[in-house]
Coordinates of N, CA and C in Angstrom, one line a residue:
X1 N -12.5 -25.3 -24.7 CA -12.4 -24.1 -23.8 C -12.4 -22.9 -24.8
X2 N -13.3 -22.0 -24.6 CA -13.4 -20.8 -25.4 C -12.3 -19.8 -25.0
X3 N -11.8 -19.1 -26.0 CA -10.7 -18.1 -25.8 C -11.3 -16.7 -25.9
X4 N -11.1 -16.0 -24.8 CA -11.7 -14.7 -24.8 C -10.7 -13.7 -25.5
X5 N -11.3 -12.6 -26.1 CA -10.4 -11.7 -26.8 C -9.8 -10.8 -25.8
X6 N -8.6 -10.3 -26.1 CA -7.9 -9.3 -25.1 C -8.6 -8.0 -25.0
X7 N -8.5 -7.4 -23.9 CA -9.1 -6.1 -23.7 C -8.2 -5.1 -24.5
X8 N -8.8 -3.9 -24.8 CA -8.0 -2.9 -25.5 C -7.4 -1.9 -24.5
X9 N -6.1 -1.6 -24.8 CA -5.5 -0.5 -24.0 C -4.9 -1.0 -22.7
X10 N -3.8 -0.3 -22.3 CA -3.2 -0.5 -21.0 C -2.8 -1.9 -20.7
X11 N -2.6 -2.2 -19.4 CA -2.1 -3.5 -19.0 C -3.1 -4.6 -19.2
X12 N -4.5 -4.2 -19.4 CA -5.5 -5.2 -19.5 C -5.2 -6.1 -20.7
X13 N -4.6 -5.5 -21.7 CA -4.3 -6.4 -22.9 C -3.3 -7.5 -22.6
X14 N -2.6 -7.4 -21.5 CA -1.7 -8.4 -21.1 C -2.5 -9.7 -20.5
X15 N -3.8 -9.5 -20.4 CA -4.7 -10.6 -19.9 C -4.5 -11.8 -21.0
X16 N -4.2 -11.4 -22.2 CA -4.0 -12.5 -23.2 C -2.5 -12.8 -23.3
X17 N -2.0 -13.7 -22.4 CA -0.6 -14.0 -22.4 C -0.4 -15.5 -22.2
X18 N 0.8 -15.8 -21.9 CA 1.1 -17.2 -21.8 C 0.3 -18.0 -20.7
X19 N -0.1 -17.3 -19.7 CA -0.9 -17.9 -18.7 C -2.2 -18.5 -19.2
X20 N -2.8 -17.9 -20.2 CA -4.0 -18.4 -20.8 C -3.8 -19.8 -21.3
X21 N -2.6 -20.1 -21.8 CA -2.3 -21.3 -22.4 C -1.8 -22.3 -21.3
X22 N -0.9 -21.9 -20.4 CA -0.3 -22.8 -19.5 C -1.2 -23.2 -18.3
X23 N -2.3 -22.5 -18.1 CA -3.3 -22.9 -17.1 C -4.4 -23.8 -17.5
X24 N -4.4 -24.1 -18.8 CA -5.4 -25.1 -19.3 C -4.8 -26.5 -19.3
X25 N -5.6 -27.5 -19.2 CA -5.1 -28.9 -19.2 C -4.1 -29.1 -20.5
X26 N -3.1 -29.9 -20.3 CA -2.1 -30.1 -21.3 C -2.7 -30.6 -22.6
X27 N -3.7 -31.5 -22.5 CA -4.3 -32.1 -23.7 C -5.1 -31.1 -24.5
X28 N -5.4 -29.9 -23.9 CA -6.2 -28.9 -24.6 C -5.4 -27.8 -25.1
X29 N -4.2 -27.7 -24.8 CA -3.3 -26.5 -25.1 C -3.2 -26.2 -26.5
X30 N -3.0 -27.3 -27.4 CA -2.8 -27.1 -28.8 C -4.1 -26.5 -29.4
X31 N -5.2 -27.1 -29.0 CA -6.5 -26.6 -29.5 C -6.8 -25.1 -29.2
X32 N -6.4 -24.8 -27.9 CA -6.6 -23.4 -27.5 C -5.6 -22.5 -28.3
X33 N -4.4 -22.9 -28.5 CA -3.5 -22.1 -29.3 C -4.0 -21.9 -30.8
X34 N -4.5 -23.0 -31.4 CA -5.0 -22.9 -32.7 C -6.2 -21.9 -32.8
X35 N -7.1 -22.0 -31.8 CA -8.3 -21.1 -31.8 C -7.8 -19.7 -31.6
X36 N -6.9 -19.5 -30.7 CA -6.4 -18.1 -30.4 C -5.7 -17.5 -31.6
X37 N -4.9 -18.3 -32.3 CA -4.2 -17.8 -33.5 C -5.2 -17.5 -34.6
X38 N -6.3 -18.2 -34.6 CA -7.3 -17.9 -35.7 C -8.1 -16.7 -35.4
X39 N -8.5 -16.5 -34.1 CA -9.5 -15.5 -33.7 C -8.8 -14.2 -33.3
X40 N -7.6 -14.3 -32.7 CA -6.9 -13.1 -32.2 C -5.5 -13.2 -32.5
X41 N -5.2 -13.3 -33.8 CA -3.9 -13.6 -34.3 C -2.8 -12.6 -33.8
X42 N -3.1 -11.3 -33.9 CA -2.1 -10.3 -33.5 C -1.7 -10.4 -32.1
X43 N -2.7 -10.5 -31.2 CA -2.4 -10.6 -29.7 C -1.7 -11.9 -29.4
X44 N -2.2 -12.9 -30.1 CA -1.6 -14.3 -29.8 C -0.2 -14.3 -30.2
X45 N 0.2 -13.7 -31.3 CA 1.6 -13.7 -31.7 C 2.4 -12.9 -30.7
X46 N 1.9 -11.7 -30.4 CA 2.7 -10.8 -29.5 C 2.9 -11.3 -28.1
X47 N 1.9 -11.9 -27.5 CA 1.9 -12.2 -26.1 C 2.0 -13.8 -25.8
X48 N 1.9 -14.6 -26.8 CA 2.1 -16.0 -26.6 C 3.2 -16.6 -27.5
X49 N 3.0 -16.5 -28.8 CA 3.9 -17.2 -29.7 C 5.3 -16.7 -29.6
X50 N 5.5 -15.4 -29.8 CA 6.9 -14.9 -29.7 C 7.6 -15.2 -28.4
X51 N 6.9 -14.9 -27.2 CA 7.6 -15.2 -25.9 C 7.9 -16.8 -25.8
X52 N 6.9 -17.6 -26.1 CA 7.1 -19.0 -26.1 C 8.3 -19.5 -26.9
X53 N 8.3 -19.0 -28.2 CA 9.4 -19.4 -29.1 C 10.7 -18.9 -28.7
X54 N 10.8 -17.7 -28.3 CA 12.1 -17.1 -27.9 C 12.7 -17.9 -26.7
X55 N 11.9 -18.3 -25.7 CA 12.3 -19.1 -24.6 C 12.7 -20.5 -25.1
X56 N 11.9 -21.0 -26.0 CA 12.2 -22.4 -26.5 C 13.5 -22.4 -27.2
X57 N 13.9 -21.4 -28.0 CA 15.1 -21.4 -28.7 C 16.3 -21.3 -27.8
X58 N 16.2 -20.6 -26.7 CA 17.3 -20.4 -25.8 C 17.4 -21.5 -24.6
X59 N 16.3 -22.1 -24.3 CA 16.3 -23.1 -23.2 C 15.5 -24.3 -23.6
X60 N 15.8 -25.0 -24.7 CA 14.9 -26.1 -25.2 C 14.8 -27.2 -24.2
X61 N 15.9 -27.5 -23.4 CA 15.9 -28.7 -22.6 C 15.3 -28.4 -21.2
X62 N 14.9 -27.1 -21.0 CA 14.3 -26.8 -19.7 C 12.8 -26.7 -19.8
X63 N 12.2 -27.0 -20.9 CA 10.8 -26.8 -21.0 C 10.3 -27.8 -22.1
X64 N 9.0 -28.0 -22.0 CA 8.3 -28.8 -23.1 C 7.8 -27.9 -24.2
X65 N 8.2 -26.6 -24.2 CA 7.6 -25.7 -25.3 C 8.0 -26.1 -26.7
X66 N 9.2 -26.6 -27.0 CA 9.5 -27.0 -28.4 C 8.4 -28.0 -28.9
X67 N 8.1 -29.0 -28.1 CA 7.1 -30.0 -28.5 C 5.8 -29.4 -28.7
X68 N 5.4 -28.5 -27.7 CA 4.1 -27.9 -27.8 C 4.0 -27.0 -29.0
X69 N 5.0 -26.2 -29.3 CA 4.9 -25.3 -30.5 C 4.9 -26.2 -31.8
X70 N 5.6 -27.3 -31.8 CA 5.7 -28.1 -33.0 C 4.2 -28.7 -33.3
X71 N 3.6 -29.2 -32.2 CA 2.2 -29.7 -32.4 C 1.3 -28.6 -32.9
X72 N 1.4 -27.4 -32.3 CA 0.6 -26.3 -32.7 C 0.8 -26.0 -34.2
X73 N 2.1 -25.9 -34.7 CA 2.4 -25.6 -36.0 C 1.9 -26.6 -37.0
X74 N 1.9 -27.8 -36.6 CA 1.4 -28.9 -37.4 C -0.1 -28.9 -37.5
X75 N -0.8 -28.3 -36.6 CA -2.3 -28.3 -36.6 C -2.9 -27.1 -37.4
X76 N -2.2 -25.9 -37.4 CA -2.7 -24.8 -38.1 C -2.7 -25.0 -39.6
X77 N -3.4 -24.2 -40.3 CA -3.5 -24.4 -41.7 C -2.2 -23.9 -42.4
X78 N -2.0 -24.3 -43.7 CA -0.7 -24.0 -44.3 C -0.4 -22.5 -44.3
X79 N -1.3 -21.6 -44.6 CA -1.0 -20.2 -44.6 C -0.5 -19.7 -43.3
X80 N -1.2 -20.1 -42.2 CA -0.8 -19.7 -40.8 C 0.6 -20.3 -40.5
X81 N 0.8 -21.5 -40.9 CA 2.1 -22.2 -40.6 C 3.2 -21.4 -41.3
X82 N 3.1 -21.1 -42.5 CA 4.1 -20.3 -43.2 C 4.4 -19.0 -42.5
X83 N 3.3 -18.3 -42.1 CA 3.4 -17.0 -41.4 C 4.1 -17.2 -40.1
X84 N 3.7 -18.2 -39.3 CA 4.4 -18.5 -38.0 C 5.9 -18.8 -38.1
X85 N 6.2 -19.6 -39.1 CA 7.6 -20.0 -39.3 C 8.4 -18.7 -39.7
X86 N 7.8 -17.9 -40.5 CA 8.5 -16.6 -40.8 C 8.7 -15.7 -39.6
X87 N 7.7 -15.7 -38.7 CA 7.9 -15.0 -37.4 C 9.0 -15.7 -36.6
X88 N 9.1 -17.0 -36.7 CA 10.1 -17.8 -36.0 C 11.5 -17.4 -36.5
X89 N 11.6 -17.1 -37.8 CA 13.0 -16.7 -38.3 C 13.3 -15.4 -37.6
X90 N 12.4 -14.5 -37.4 CA 12.7 -13.2 -36.7 C 13.2 -13.4 -35.3
X91 N 12.6 -14.4 -34.6 CA 13.0 -14.6 -33.2 C 14.4 -15.3 -33.2
X92 N 14.6 -16.2 -34.2 CA 15.9 -16.8 -34.3 C 16.9 -15.9 -34.5
X93 N 16.7 -14.9 -35.5 CA 17.8 -13.9 -35.8 C 18.1 -13.0 -34.6
X94 N 17.1 -12.8 -33.8 CA 17.3 -12.0 -32.6 C 18.3 -12.7 -31.6
X95 N 18.1 -14.0 -31.4 CA 18.9 -14.8 -30.5 C 20.3 -14.9 -31.1
X96 N 20.4 -15.1 -32.5 CA 21.8 -15.3 -33.1 C 22.5 -13.9 -33.0
X97 N 21.9 -12.8 -33.2 CA 22.5 -11.5 -33.2 C 23.0 -11.2 -31.8
X98 N 22.2 -11.5 -30.8 CA 22.6 -11.2 -29.4 C 23.6 -12.1 -28.8
X99 N 23.8 -13.3 -29.5 CA 24.9 -14.2 -29.0 C 25.8 -14.6 -30.1
X100 N 26.1 -13.7 -31.0 CA 26.9 -14.0 -32.2 C 28.3 -14.5 -31.8
X101 N 28.8 -14.2 -30.5 CA 30.1 -14.6 -30.1 C 30.1 -15.8 -29.2
X102 N 28.9 -16.4 -29.1 CA 28.7 -17.6 -28.3 C 28.3 -18.8 -29.1
X103 N 29.2 -19.6 -29.6 CA 28.8 -20.7 -30.5 C 27.8 -21.6 -29.9
X104 N 28.0 -21.9 -28.6 CA 27.1 -22.9 -27.9 C 25.6 -22.4 -28.0
X105 N 25.4 -21.2 -27.7 CA 24.0 -20.6 -27.7 C 23.5 -20.7 -29.1
X106 N 24.3 -20.3 -30.1 CA 23.8 -20.3 -31.5 C 23.4 -21.7 -32.0
X107 N 24.2 -22.7 -31.6 CA 23.9 -24.0 -32.1 C 22.6 -24.5 -31.4
X108 N 22.5 -24.3 -30.1 CA 21.3 -24.7 -29.4 C 20.1 -24.0 -30.0
X109 N 20.1 -22.8 -30.3 CA 19.0 -22.0 -30.9 C 18.6 -22.6 -32.3
X110 N 19.6 -22.9 -33.1 CA 19.3 -23.4 -34.4 C 18.8 -24.8 -34.3
X111 N 19.3 -25.7 -33.4 CA 18.8 -27.0 -33.3 C 17.4 -27.0 -32.8
X112 N 17.1 -26.1 -31.8 CA 15.7 -26.0 -31.3 C 14.8 -25.5 -32.4
X113 N 15.2 -24.6 -33.3 CA 14.4 -24.2 -34.3 C 14.0 -25.3 -35.3
X114 N 15.0 -26.1 -35.6 CA 14.8 -27.3 -36.4 C 13.8 -28.2 -35.8
X115 N 13.9 -28.4 -34.5 CA 13.0 -29.4 -33.8 C 11.6 -28.9 -33.6
X116 N 11.5 -27.5 -33.7 CA 10.2 -26.9 -33.4 C 9.4 -26.6 -34.7
X117 N 10.1 -26.2 -35.7 CA 9.3 -25.7 -36.9 C 9.3 -26.8 -38.1
X118 N 8.2 -27.3 -38.4 CA 8.1 -28.4 -39.4 C 8.2 -27.7 -40.8
X119 N 9.5 -27.7 -41.3 CA 9.8 -27.1 -42.6 C 9.8 -28.0 -43.7
X120 N 9.4 -27.6 -44.9 CA 9.5 -28.3 -46.2 C 10.6 -27.7 -47.0
X121 N 10.7 -28.2 -48.2 CA 11.8 -27.8 -49.1 C 11.8 -26.2 -49.3
X122 N 10.6 -25.7 -49.5 CA 10.5 -24.2 -49.8 C 11.0 -23.4 -48.5
X123 N 10.8 -23.9 -47.3 CA 11.2 -23.2 -46.1 C 12.7 -23.3 -46.0
X124 N 13.4 -24.3 -46.6 CA 14.9 -24.5 -46.4 C 15.6 -23.4 -47.1
X125 N 15.0 -22.6 -48.1 CA 15.7 -21.5 -48.7 C 16.1 -20.5 -47.7
X126 N 15.1 -20.1 -46.8 CA 15.4 -19.2 -45.8 C 16.3 -19.8 -44.8
X127 N 16.3 -21.0 -44.5 CA 17.2 -21.6 -43.5 C 18.6 -21.6 -44.1
X128 N 18.8 -21.8 -45.3 CA 20.2 -21.7 -46.0 C 20.7 -20.3 -45.9
X129 N 19.8 -19.4 -46.2 CA 20.3 -18.0 -46.2 C 20.7 -17.5 -44.8
X130 N 20.1 -18.0 -43.8 CA 20.3 -17.5 -42.5 C 21.5 -18.3 -41.8
X131 N 21.7 -19.5 -42.2 CA 22.8 -20.3 -41.5 C 24.1 -20.4 -42.3
X132 N 24.0 -20.3 -43.6 CA 25.2 -20.5 -44.5 C 25.7 -19.1 -45.0
X133 N 25.0 -18.1 -45.0 CA 25.5 -16.8 -45.5 C 25.6 -15.7 -44.4
X134 N 25.1 -16.0 -43.2 CA 25.3 -15.0 -42.2 C 26.6 -15.2 -41.5
X135 N 26.9 -14.3 -40.5 CA 28.2 -14.3 -39.8 C 28.2 -15.3 -38.7
X136 N 28.2 -16.6 -39.1 CA 28.4 -17.7 -38.1 C 29.7 -18.3 -38.3
X137 N 30.3 -18.8 -37.3 CA 31.7 -19.4 -37.4 C 31.6 -20.7 -38.2
X138 N 32.7 -21.2 -38.6 CA 32.7 -22.5 -39.4 C 32.3 -23.6 -38.5
X139 N 32.7 -23.6 -37.3 CA 32.3 -24.7 -36.3 C 30.8 -24.7 -36.2
X140 N 30.1 -23.5 -36.1 CA 28.7 -23.5 -35.9 C 28.0 -24.0 -37.2
X141 N 28.5 -23.6 -38.3 CA 27.9 -24.1 -39.6 C 28.0 -25.6 -39.7
X142 N 29.2 -26.1 -39.3 CA 29.4 -27.6 -39.3 C 28.4 -28.3 -38.4
X143 N 28.2 -27.8 -37.2 CA 27.3 -28.4 -36.2 C 25.8 -28.3 -36.7
X144 N 25.5 -27.2 -37.4 CA 24.2 -27.0 -37.9 C 23.9 -28.1 -39.0
X145 N 24.9 -28.4 -39.8 CA 24.7 -29.4 -40.9 C 24.5 -30.8 -40.2
X146 N 25.2 -31.1 -39.1 CA 25.0 -32.3 -38.4 C 23.6 -32.3 -37.8
X147 N 23.1 -31.2 -37.3 CA 21.8 -31.1 -36.7 C 20.7 -31.4 -37.8
X148 N 20.9 -30.8 -38.9 CA 19.9 -31.1 -40.0 C 19.9 -32.6 -40.4
X149 N 21.0 -33.2 -40.4 CA 21.1 -34.6 -40.7 C 20.3 -35.4 -39.7
X150 N 20.4 -35.0 -38.4 CA 19.7 -35.8 -37.3 C 18.3 -35.4 -37.1
X151 N 17.8 -34.3 -37.6 CA 16.5 -33.8 -37.3 C 15.4 -34.5 -38.1
X152 N 14.2 -34.2 -37.8 CA 13.0 -34.9 -38.4 C 12.4 -34.2 -39.7
X153 N 13.3 -33.5 -40.4 CA 12.9 -32.9 -41.7 C 12.6 -34.0 -42.7
X154 N 11.9 -33.7 -43.7 CA 11.7 -34.7 -44.8 C 13.0 -35.0 -45.5
X155 N 13.1 -36.2 -46.1 CA 14.3 -36.5 -46.9 C 14.5 -35.5 -48.0
X156 N 13.5 -35.1 -48.7 CA 13.7 -34.1 -49.8 C 14.3 -32.8 -49.2
X157 N 13.8 -32.3 -48.1 CA 14.3 -31.1 -47.5 C 15.7 -31.2 -47.1
X158 N 16.1 -32.3 -46.5 CA 17.4 -32.6 -46.1 C 18.4 -32.6 -47.4
X159 N 17.9 -33.4 -48.4 CA 18.7 -33.5 -49.6 C 19.0 -32.1 -50.2
X160 N 17.9 -31.3 -50.3 CA 18.1 -30.0 -50.9 C 19.0 -29.2 -50.1
X161 N 18.9 -29.2 -48.8 CA 19.7 -28.4 -47.9 C 21.2 -28.8 -48.1
X162 N 21.6 -30.0 -48.1 CA 22.9 -30.4 -48.2 C 23.6 -30.1 -49.5
X163 N 22.8 -30.2 -50.6 CA 23.3 -29.8 -51.9 C 23.6 -28.3 -51.9
X164 N 22.7 -27.5 -51.5 CA 23.0 -26.1 -51.4 C 24.1 -25.7 -50.4
X165 N 24.1 -26.3 -49.3 CA 25.0 -26.0 -48.2 C 26.5 -26.3 -48.7
X166 N 26.7 -27.5 -49.4 CA 28.0 -27.8 -49.9 C 28.4 -26.9 -51.0
X167 N 27.6 -26.5 -51.8 CA 27.9 -25.5 -52.9 C 28.3 -24.2 -52.3
X168 N 27.6 -23.7 -51.2 CA 28.0 -22.4 -50.6 C 29.3 -22.6 -49.9
X169 N 29.5 -23.7 -49.2 CA 30.8 -23.9 -48.5 C 32.0 -23.9 -49.5
X170 N 31.7 -24.5 -50.7 CA 32.8 -24.6 -51.7 C 33.1 -23.2 -52.2
X171 N 32.0 -22.4 -52.4 CA 32.2 -21.1 -52.9 C 32.9 -20.3 -51.9
X172 N 32.5 -20.4 -50.7 CA 33.2 -19.6 -49.6 C 34.6 -20.0 -49.5
X173 N 35.0 -21.3 -49.6 CA 36.4 -21.7 -49.5 C 37.2 -21.1 -50.7
X174 N 36.7 -21.1 -51.9 CA 37.4 -20.6 -53.0 C 37.6 -19.1 -52.8
X175 N 36.6 -18.4 -52.3 CA 36.7 -16.9 -52.1 C 37.7 -16.6 -51.1
X176 N 37.7 -17.3 -49.9 CA 38.7 -17.1 -48.9 C 40.1 -17.4 -49.4
X177 N 40.3 -18.5 -50.2 CA 41.6 -18.8 -50.7 C 42.1 -17.7 -51.7
X178 N 41.2 -17.1 -52.5 CA 41.6 -16.0 -53.4 C 42.1 -14.8 -52.7
X179 N 41.4 -14.5 -51.5 CA 41.8 -13.4 -50.7 C 43.1 -13.6 -50.0
X180 N 43.3 -14.8 -49.5 CA 44.5 -15.1 -48.7 C 45.8 -15.3 -49.5
X181 N 45.6 -16.1 -50.6 CA 46.7 -16.5 -51.4 C 46.3 -16.5 -52.9
X182 N 46.3 -15.3 -53.5 CA 45.8 -15.2 -54.9 C 46.6 -16.1 -55.8
X183 N 47.9 -16.3 -55.5 CA 48.7 -17.2 -56.4 C 48.4 -18.6 -56.4
X184 N 47.6 -19.1 -55.3 CA 47.3 -20.4 -55.2 C 46.0 -20.8 -56.0
X185 N 45.3 -19.8 -56.4 CA 44.1 -20.1 -57.1 C 44.4 -20.0 -58.6
X186 N 44.4 -21.1 -59.3 CA 44.8 -21.1 -60.7 C 43.6 -20.8 -61.6
X187 N 43.9 -20.0 -62.7 CA 42.8 -19.7 -63.6 C 42.4 -21.0 -64.4
X188 N 41.2 -21.1 -64.9 CA 40.8 -22.3 -65.6 C 41.7 -22.5 -66.9
X189 N 42.0 -23.7 -67.2 CA 42.7 -24.0 -68.4 C 41.9 -23.6 -69.7
X190 N 42.7 -23.0 -70.6 CA 42.0 -22.6 -71.9 C 41.8 -23.8 -72.8
X191 N 40.7 -23.9 -73.3 CA 40.4 -25.0 -74.2 C 39.9 -24.5 -75.6
X192 N 40.5 -25.1 -76.6 CA 40.1 -24.8 -78.0 C 39.6 -26.0 -78.7
X193 N 38.3 -26.0 -79.0 CA 37.7 -27.1 -79.7 C 37.9 -28.5 -78.9
X194 N 37.8 -28.3 -77.5 CA 37.9 -29.5 -76.7 C 39.4 -29.9 -76.5
X195 N 40.4 -29.2 -77.0 CA 41.8 -29.6 -76.8 C 42.4 -28.4 -76.0
X196 N 43.2 -28.8 -74.9 CA 43.9 -27.8 -74.1 C 44.8 -27.0 -75.0
X197 N 44.7 -25.6 -74.9 CA 45.4 -24.8 -75.8 C 46.8 -24.5 -75.2
X198 N 47.8 -24.3 -76.1 CA 49.2 -24.0 -75.6 C 49.2 -22.5 -75.3
X199 N 50.3 -22.1 -74.6 CA 50.5 -20.8 -74.3 C 50.4 -19.9 -75.5
X200 N 50.0 -18.7 -75.4 CA 49.9 -17.8 -76.5 C 48.5 -17.6 -76.9
X201 N 48.2 -16.7 -77.8 CA 46.8 -16.3 -78.1 C 46.1 -17.5 -78.8
X202 N 44.8 -17.6 -78.5 CA 44.0 -18.6 -79.1 C 43.8 -18.3 -80.6
X203 N 43.8 -19.3 -81.5 CA 43.6 -19.0 -82.9 C 42.2 -18.5 -83.2

């Protein structure tokens, strides 16, 4: 099925929207999306990809969009995939910001993102930054770690994620302890030539 370019200006540009995808046979949708992304990337992202992904992040169990988007992302070339995942981060951040006080919605969105976006190790850097360093509750971070363990990421990506996540959690804990109870955080023991030093100045 050929994909027509959107009209310029006014409401006519809306002709290129989700309906173009949803009204084609299911077995042709991924091919239509790949073609649209290649030929009319800007309009495709604005009127199809972003709306689809935003809805999938918030209502993953009410639609088949997560599976459709994943198949699409697996079919596009690497450069497009990286770009689409980057746009996906933007949509995810919008959902997290709008629902920062709702743990359930945040966890659902993060789990849906993991199920939708085929990430490799290099993509996990962004995922770590957004899930372990932003203002998410400890319960949400814990559930996200469980979701990463269950999802279909590569073993290398999972391994890298858990190493980094545990280091960040450890750093966060030490920082919080130092703020709450400075006396409980002991300075490192002084060592002189491999032997613990006694009190007093080092030789």
